[in-house]
Coordinates of C-alpha atoms in Angstrom, one line a residue:
M164 CA 0.6 -30.2 -5.0
P165 CA -2.5 -30.0 -7.2
L166 CA -4.8 -27.0 -6.9
D167 CA -8.1 -27.8 -5.1
I168 CA -10.2 -26.3 -7.9
A169 CA -9.2 -24.8 -11.2
W170 CA -9.4 -21.1 -11.6
P171 CA -11.9 -20.6 -14.5
P172 CA -9.8 -19.5 -17.6
G173 CA -9.8 -15.7 -17.9
S174 CA -12.3 -15.3 -15.1
L175 CA -12.2 -12.1 -13.0
H176 CA -15.6 -12.6 -11.3
Q177 CA -14.8 -15.9 -9.8
V178 CA -11.8 -16.3 -7.4
P179 CA -10.9 -19.6 -5.8
Y180 CA -10.4 -19.4 -2.0
W181 CA -7.1 -21.4 -2.2
V182 CA -5.4 -18.3 -3.5
F183 CA -5.7 -16.9 0.1
Q184 CA -4.6 -20.1 1.9
R185 CA -1.6 -21.8 0.3
D186 CA 2.1 -21.5 1.1
D187 CA 3.1 -22.3 -2.5
V188 CA 0.8 -19.5 -3.8
L189 CA 2.5 -17.0 -1.4
A190 CA 6.0 -18.2 -2.6
K191 CA 5.0 -17.7 -6.2
E192 CA 3.7 -14.2 -5.4
Q193 CA 7.0 -13.3 -3.8
A194 CA 8.8 -14.2 -7.0
A195 CA 6.3 -13.1 -9.7
V196 CA 4.8 -10.0 -8.0
F197 CA 7.1 -8.6 -5.4
R198 CA 10.3 -9.4 -7.3
G199 CA 8.6 -9.2 -10.6
A200 CA 7.8 -6.3 -13.0
C201 CA 5.8 -4.2 -10.6
W202 CA 6.5 -0.8 -8.8
H203 CA 6.4 -0.9 -5.0
Y204 CA 5.9 2.0 -2.6
L205 CA 9.0 2.4 -0.4
C206 CA 8.6 5.7 1.5
L207 CA 8.1 9.4 1.2
E208 CA 10.8 11.7 0.0
A209 CA 10.0 13.8 3.0
E210 CA 11.2 11.0 5.2
I211 CA 14.7 11.0 3.6
A212 CA 14.9 14.7 2.8
N213 CA 18.6 15.3 3.7
P214 CA 21.9 13.7 2.5
G215 CA 22.6 10.7 4.6
D216 CA 18.9 10.1 5.5
Y217 CA 17.6 6.5 5.2
R218 CA 14.5 4.5 5.9
T219 CA 14.0 0.7 6.0
T220 CA 11.0 -1.0 4.5
H221 CA 9.9 -4.1 2.7
V222 CA 8.9 -5.3 -0.8
G223 CA 7.0 -8.4 0.0
N224 CA 9.4 -10.4 2.2
L225 CA 12.4 -8.5 0.9
P226 CA 13.9 -6.1 3.4
V227 CA 14.9 -2.9 1.8
V228 CA 17.0 0.2 2.6
V229 CA 16.1 3.5 0.9
A230 CA 18.8 6.2 1.2
R231 CA 19.8 9.6 0.0
D232 CA 23.5 10.0 -0.9
A233 CA 25.7 13.1 -0.4
E234 CA 24.7 14.5 -3.8
G235 CA 21.0 14.1 -3.0
A236 CA 20.3 11.1 -5.2
L237 CA 17.9 8.4 -4.0
H238 CA 19.0 4.7 -3.9
A239 CA 17.3 1.5 -2.7
F240 CA 18.9 -1.8 -2.1
E241 CA 18.3 -5.1 -0.3
N242 CA 18.8 -4.9 3.4
R243 CA 21.0 -7.9 3.4
C244 CA 24.8 -8.1 3.9
A245 CA 26.4 -9.9 1.0
H246 CA 28.6 -11.8 3.4
R247 CA 26.4 -14.0 5.6
G248 CA 22.9 -12.4 5.1
A249 CA 22.5 -10.3 8.2
L250 CA 20.5 -7.1 8.1
I251 CA 22.7 -4.1 7.2
A252 CA 20.4 -1.5 8.8
L253 CA 18.7 -2.4 12.0
E254 CA 16.7 0.8 12.7
D255 CA 13.6 2.1 11.0
G256 CA 15.5 5.1 9.8
G257 CA 18.1 7.7 10.6
N258 CA 21.0 9.6 9.2
T259 CA 24.4 8.1 8.5
K260 CA 27.5 8.3 6.2
D261 CA 27.5 4.6 5.4
F262 CA 26.2 1.3 6.7
T263 CA 28.3 -1.3 8.6
C264 CA 27.0 -4.8 9.2
V265 CA 27.1 -5.5 12.9
Y266 CA 28.0 -9.2 12.4
H267 CA 31.4 -9.0 10.6
A268 CA 31.7 -5.2 9.9
W269 CA 31.3 -5.3 6.1
R270 CA 30.8 -1.6 5.2
Y271 CA 28.5 -0.3 2.4
D272 CA 28.0 3.2 1.0
M273 CA 24.6 4.9 0.6
T274 CA 24.1 3.2 -2.8
G275 CA 24.5 -0.3 -1.3
T276 CA 27.9 -0.8 -2.8
L277 CA 30.4 -2.7 -0.7
K278 CA 33.3 -0.5 0.3
G279 CA 35.2 -2.3 3.1
V280 CA 35.7 -5.7 4.7
A281 CA 37.2 -5.9 8.2
F282 CA 40.6 -7.7 8.1
R283 CA 40.4 -8.1 4.4
N284 CA 44.1 -8.6 4.2
G285 CA 44.3 -10.8 7.2
I286 CA 46.6 -10.4 10.2
A287 CA 50.4 -10.6 9.9
G288 CA 50.1 -11.9 6.4
K289 CA 47.8 -14.7 7.4
G290 CA 44.1 -15.2 6.6
G291 CA 42.0 -12.6 4.9
M292 CA 40.2 -12.6 1.6
P293 CA 41.6 -14.1 -1.6
K294 CA 43.8 -11.9 -3.7
D295 CA 41.2 -11.8 -6.5
F296 CA 38.3 -10.8 -4.2
K297 CA 36.6 -7.7 -5.6
L298 CA 34.4 -5.5 -3.4
D299 CA 32.1 -4.4 -6.2
E300 CA 31.2 -7.9 -7.0
H301 CA 29.7 -8.5 -3.6
C302 CA 26.7 -6.3 -3.0
P303 CA 23.1 -6.7 -2.0
R304 CA 20.5 -6.5 -4.8
K305 CA 19.8 -3.0 -5.9
L306 CA 16.3 -1.6 -6.9
R307 CA 15.4 0.9 -9.6
V308 CA 13.9 4.0 -8.0
A309 CA 11.3 6.4 -9.3
T310 CA 9.3 9.2 -7.6
I311 CA 6.0 11.0 -8.2
C312 CA 4.7 13.9 -6.0
G313 CA 7.1 12.9 -3.2
L314 CA 6.3 9.2 -3.2
V315 CA 9.2 6.9 -3.7
F316 CA 8.7 3.6 -5.6
G317 CA 11.2 0.8 -6.3
T318 CA 11.4 -2.3 -8.5
L319 CA 13.9 -5.2 -8.8
S320 CA 12.9 -5.8 -12.4
D321 CA 14.5 -4.3 -15.5
A322 CA 11.2 -5.1 -17.3
T323 CA 9.0 -2.8 -15.2
P324 CA 7.9 0.1 -17.4
P325 CA 8.5 3.7 -16.4
L326 CA 6.5 4.6 -13.3
E327 CA 4.0 7.0 -14.9
D328 CA 3.3 4.5 -17.7
Y329 CA 2.8 1.8 -15.1
L330 CA 0.3 4.0 -13.2
G331 CA -1.6 5.3 -16.2
P332 CA -2.6 8.9 -16.9
E333 CA -5.8 8.9 -14.9
I334 CA -4.1 7.5 -11.8
V335 CA -1.2 10.0 -12.2
T336 CA -3.8 12.9 -12.4
R337 CA -5.5 11.7 -9.2
I338 CA -2.2 11.4 -7.3
R339 CA -1.3 14.9 -8.3
R340 CA -4.7 16.1 -7.2
V341 CA -3.9 15.2 -3.6
L342 CA -0.1 15.8 -3.4
N343 CA 1.1 18.1 -6.2
G344 CA 2.5 21.5 -5.4
R345 CA 2.7 20.9 -1.6
T346 CA 5.4 19.7 0.8
P347 CA 4.3 16.6 2.7
E348 CA 5.1 16.3 6.4
V349 CA 4.6 13.1 8.5
L350 CA 2.1 13.7 11.3
G351 CA 2.4 10.1 12.6
R352 CA 2.8 6.5 11.6
F353 CA 2.0 3.1 13.0
T354 CA 1.7 -0.6 11.9
Q355 CA -1.5 -2.5 12.2
A356 CA -1.4 -6.3 12.3
L357 CA -4.2 -8.0 10.2
P358 CA -5.2 -11.6 10.7
N359 CA -5.6 -12.4 7.0
N360 CA -3.9 -12.9 3.7
W361 CA -2.6 -9.7 2.1
K362 CA -4.9 -10.0 -0.9
L363 CA -8.0 -9.8 1.3
Y364 CA -7.0 -6.3 2.3
T365 CA -6.1 -5.2 -1.2
E366 CA -9.5 -6.5 -2.3
N367 CA -11.1 -4.5 0.5
V368 CA -9.4 -1.3 -0.5
R369 CA -10.7 -1.6 -4.1
D370 CA -14.2 -2.6 -3.0
S371 CA -16.3 0.5 -3.3
Y372 CA -19.5 -1.6 -2.9
H373 CA -18.8 -2.4 0.7
A374 CA -17.8 1.0 2.0
S375 CA -21.2 2.4 3.0
L376 CA -22.6 -1.0 4.0
L377 CA -19.9 -2.1 6.4
H378 CA -18.9 1.3 7.7
L379 CA -21.6 2.8 9.9
F380 CA -19.8 6.0 10.2
F381 CA -19.6 6.7 6.5
T382 CA -23.3 6.5 6.0
T383 CA -24.5 8.1 9.3
F384 CA -22.4 11.2 8.7
E385 CA -22.9 11.2 4.9
V386 CA -19.1 11.0 4.2
N387 CA -19.8 8.3 1.6
R388 CA -23.0 6.8 0.3
L389 CA -23.5 4.8 -2.9
T390 CA -26.3 7.3 -3.7
Q391 CA -23.9 10.2 -3.8
K392 CA -22.2 11.5 -6.9
G393 CA -19.1 9.4 -7.5
G394 CA -17.4 6.7 -9.6
L395 CA -14.5 4.4 -10.2
I396 CA -11.4 4.7 -12.3
V397 CA -9.8 1.4 -13.3
S398 CA -6.4 1.5 -15.1
E399 CA -6.0 -0.5 -18.3
S400 CA -3.9 -3.1 -16.5
G401 CA -6.7 -3.4 -13.9
G402 CA -4.3 -3.1 -11.0
N403 CA -4.6 0.6 -10.2
H404 CA -7.8 2.3 -9.3
V405 CA -9.5 5.3 -7.8
S406 CA -12.9 5.3 -6.0
W407 CA -14.4 8.8 -5.3
S408 CA -17.5 10.4 -4.0
A409 CA -18.6 14.0 -3.7
I410 CA -20.7 15.5 -0.9
E411 CA -24.4 16.0 -1.5
A412 CA -25.8 16.7 2.0
G413 CA -29.0 14.8 2.8
A414 CA -29.1 13.1 -0.6
A415 CA -31.1 9.9 -0.9
G416 CA -31.1 9.0 2.8
A417 CA -34.4 7.2 2.3
E418 CA -32.8 4.7 0.0
Y419 CA -30.5 3.5 2.8
A420 CA -33.4 3.4 5.3
Q421 CA -35.3 1.1 3.0
Q422 CA -32.4 -1.4 2.9
Q423 CA -32.6 -2.0 6.6
I424 CA -28.9 -2.4 7.0
R425 CA -26.6 -1.7 9.9
S426 CA -24.9 1.3 8.3
D427 CA -28.1 3.4 8.7
S428 CA -28.2 4.7 12.2
D429 CA -29.1 7.5 14.6
F430 CA -25.7 7.9 16.1
R431 CA -24.3 11.4 16.6
L432 CA -20.9 12.8 17.4
A433 CA -20.2 14.4 20.8
D434 CA -17.8 16.7 19.0
P435 CA -19.2 17.5 15.5
S436 CA -16.2 19.6 14.8
L437 CA -14.4 16.4 13.8
L438 CA -16.1 16.7 10.4
H439 CA -16.2 20.4 9.9
G440 CA -13.2 20.3 7.6
F441 CA -12.1 22.8 5.0
Q442 CA -12.4 23.0 1.2
E443 CA -9.0 21.7 0.1
F444 CA -9.4 20.8 -3.6
G445 CA -12.3 22.9 -4.9
D446 CA -14.3 19.9 -6.1
N447 CA -16.5 18.8 -3.1
I448 CA -14.9 15.3 -3.2
T449 CA -15.1 14.1 0.4
L450 CA -13.5 10.7 -0.3
Q451 CA -10.8 9.5 -2.8
I452 CA -9.2 6.1 -2.3
L453 CA -6.4 5.3 -4.8
S454 CA -4.5 2.1 -5.1
V455 CA -1.5 1.0 -7.1
F456 CA -0.9 -2.7 -7.7
P457 CA 0.1 -4.5 -5.7
T458 CA 0.2 -2.9 -2.3
F459 CA 0.0 0.9 -2.2
V460 CA -2.9 3.1 -1.1
L461 CA -3.3 6.9 -1.1
Q462 CA -6.4 8.1 0.8
Q463 CA -8.2 11.3 1.1
I464 CA -11.1 11.0 3.6
Q465 CA -12.4 14.6 4.2
N466 CA -9.1 16.3 5.1
C467 CA -7.4 13.2 6.4
I468 CA -4.6 12.4 4.0
A469 CA -2.6 9.1 4.5
V470 CA -0.6 6.5 2.7
R471 CA -0.9 2.8 3.4
Q472 CA 1.5 0.1 2.6
V473 CA 0.5 -3.6 2.7
V474 CA 3.2 -6.1 3.6
P475 CA 2.6 -9.9 3.6
R476 CA 3.9 -11.6 6.7
G477 CA 2.5 -15.1 6.0
V478 CA -0.4 -16.8 4.4
A479 CA -2.8 -15.5 7.0
Q480 CA -0.8 -12.5 8.4
T481 CA -0.4 -9.0 7.0
D482 CA 1.2 -5.8 8.3
L483 CA -0.5 -2.6 7.3
H484 CA 1.7 0.5 7.6
W485 CA -0.1 3.8 8.0
T486 CA 1.5 7.2 7.5
Y487 CA -0.6 10.3 8.2
L488 CA 0.3 13.4 6.2
G489 CA 0.0 17.1 6.7
F490 CA 1.7 19.7 4.5
A491 CA 4.2 22.5 5.3
E492 CA 1.8 24.9 3.7
D493 CA -1.0 24.1 6.2
T494 CA -2.3 26.9 8.5
P495 CA -2.4 26.1 12.2
E496 CA -6.2 25.7 11.9
Q497 CA -5.8 23.2 9.0
R498 CA -3.2 21.2 10.9
L499 CA -5.5 20.9 13.9
M500 CA -8.3 19.7 11.6
R501 CA -6.1 17.1 10.0
L502 CA -5.0 15.9 13.5
K503 CA -8.6 15.6 14.6
Q504 CA -9.6 13.7 11.4
C505 CA -6.8 11.2 11.9
N506 CA -9.3 9.6 14.2
L507 CA -11.2 8.5 11.1
V508 CA -8.7 5.8 10.1
G509 CA -6.4 3.2 11.5
A510 CA -7.0 0.2 13.7
A511 CA -9.5 2.1 15.9
G512 CA -10.6 4.7 13.4
F513 CA -14.3 5.6 13.2
V514 CA -14.3 4.7 9.6
S515 CA -11.8 1.9 9.1
M516 CA -11.9 -0.2 12.3
E517 CA -14.2 -2.7 10.6
D518 CA -11.7 -3.2 7.8
G519 CA -9.2 -4.5 10.4
C520 CA -11.4 -7.4 11.3
V521 CA -13.5 -8.2 8.2
G522 CA -10.5 -9.7 6.4
G523 CA -10.0 -12.1 9.3
F524 CA -13.7 -13.0 9.1
V525 CA -13.2 -14.1 5.5
Q526 CA -9.9 -15.9 6.3
R527 CA -11.7 -17.9 9.0
G528 CA -15.0 -18.3 7.1
A529 CA -13.4 -19.8 4.0
A530 CA -10.9 -22.0 5.9
A531 CA -12.5 -25.2 4.5
A532 CA -13.5 -23.8 1.1
Q533 CA -10.5 -24.5 -1.0
D534 CA -12.7 -26.1 -3.6
Q535 CA -15.2 -23.2 -3.7
L536 CA -15.2 -19.9 -5.7
A537 CA -15.9 -16.3 -4.4
V538 CA -18.5 -14.4 -6.4
L539 CA -17.5 -11.0 -7.7
E540 CA -20.4 -10.2 -10.1
M541 CA -21.7 -6.8 -8.7
G542 CA -21.7 -4.5 -11.7
G543 CA -21.0 -7.4 -14.2
H544 CA -17.9 -9.3 -15.1
A545 CA -15.6 -6.6 -16.5
A546 CA -12.8 -4.5 -14.9
E547 CA -13.7 -1.1 -16.3
S548 CA -14.1 2.5 -15.1
S549 CA -17.6 3.3 -14.0
D550 CA -19.9 6.2 -13.0
T551 CA -21.3 4.1 -10.2
R552 CA -19.7 2.6 -7.1
A553 CA -22.3 -0.2 -6.8
T554 CA -19.9 -2.5 -8.5
E555 CA -16.9 -4.7 -7.9
A556 CA -15.2 -3.7 -11.1
S557 CA -12.0 -2.5 -9.4
V558 CA -11.8 -5.7 -7.3
R559 CA -11.9 -7.6 -10.6
G560 CA -9.2 -5.2 -11.9
F561 CA -7.0 -6.4 -9.1
W562 CA -7.4 -10.0 -10.1
K563 CA -6.8 -9.0 -13.7
A564 CA -3.4 -7.6 -12.8
Y565 CA -2.7 -10.5 -10.4
R566 CA -3.4 -13.2 -13.0
T567 CA -1.3 -11.4 -15.5
A568 CA 1.6 -11.2 -13.0
T569 CA 1.4 -14.7 -11.6
G570 CA 0.2 -16.7 -14.6
Y571 CA -2.7 -18.3 -12.6

């Protein structure tokens, strides 16, 4: 089927709307991005801390099991029985010695290697598997696994570079800023259903320009304003980014008032202690949003630390998995503050509730615009690091990585 409008060669600042709307595009992404040479967030090491622990997750539409074996090594493999394709692990996670498919009782170890087939030798000398059947030749696909600061990533491709090379030194530094030297603990998790293509959310995460325009809470309580000290880091590949801002109380409020936009308001909190917080990193940075191409997000908003995982569920359906983090080293007062600030994010979060619907507004608004181009020219046409957040450079960076991966 021909494309509705050609993607301008090499363009990062013009994006055709058909890329959010076509089943054939999604199918190509599953092969080129999710089963291609990219690293994908799988889970936290803290979620599979003990031998026998496992979690189930997804890489695109590929169901995955992540498990820790008896020696403590991590493994990831396709959650698909090599016999007839049923899920091997049915629960979100747990602890086990091995995995047995409920359908025909094929048994796998913690590495995803087939170890047993029920009635392999038949009954009374009849039936069973052929004499030349070899267990180790019938296994689900296995992923390479790498970790950084307690985050577990996986890839199906042998061509994917080492994880830290894939991230780039500046992104690695910013991950370590938030997570290094501490022991993450899961405070809670949930899944948010988004009525839009997965790329609209990954664009949104990288869009520092919208944050204090769309989010009334950010500007009203001076958590994030474009006039604050801040900037963008965009990796060489374009696909990984950091947006950050540092607190400067009362700075440049008049500039927002002059814009006459919805994010300037007189609202106040009934419980201001929500934002009292504590100095966690010694740098006055109140917001750091970090993304890794294609679908991982690490956030620090005040003292609310969370990871997000984006999972495509269809052309116009996306699951967004949120995991809130505390640390074993937290004091009781710090833990209470983190729990309070969990109200900032999520489907009903004071900050991020708008993100849950704005992607759907784009999906609906551009429904008949397959022959039109979105405009991403704020801050120019390049995908480069910047000392301003009044730019769409990191969004263009996503499209740089995307076009490289897919060939579009």
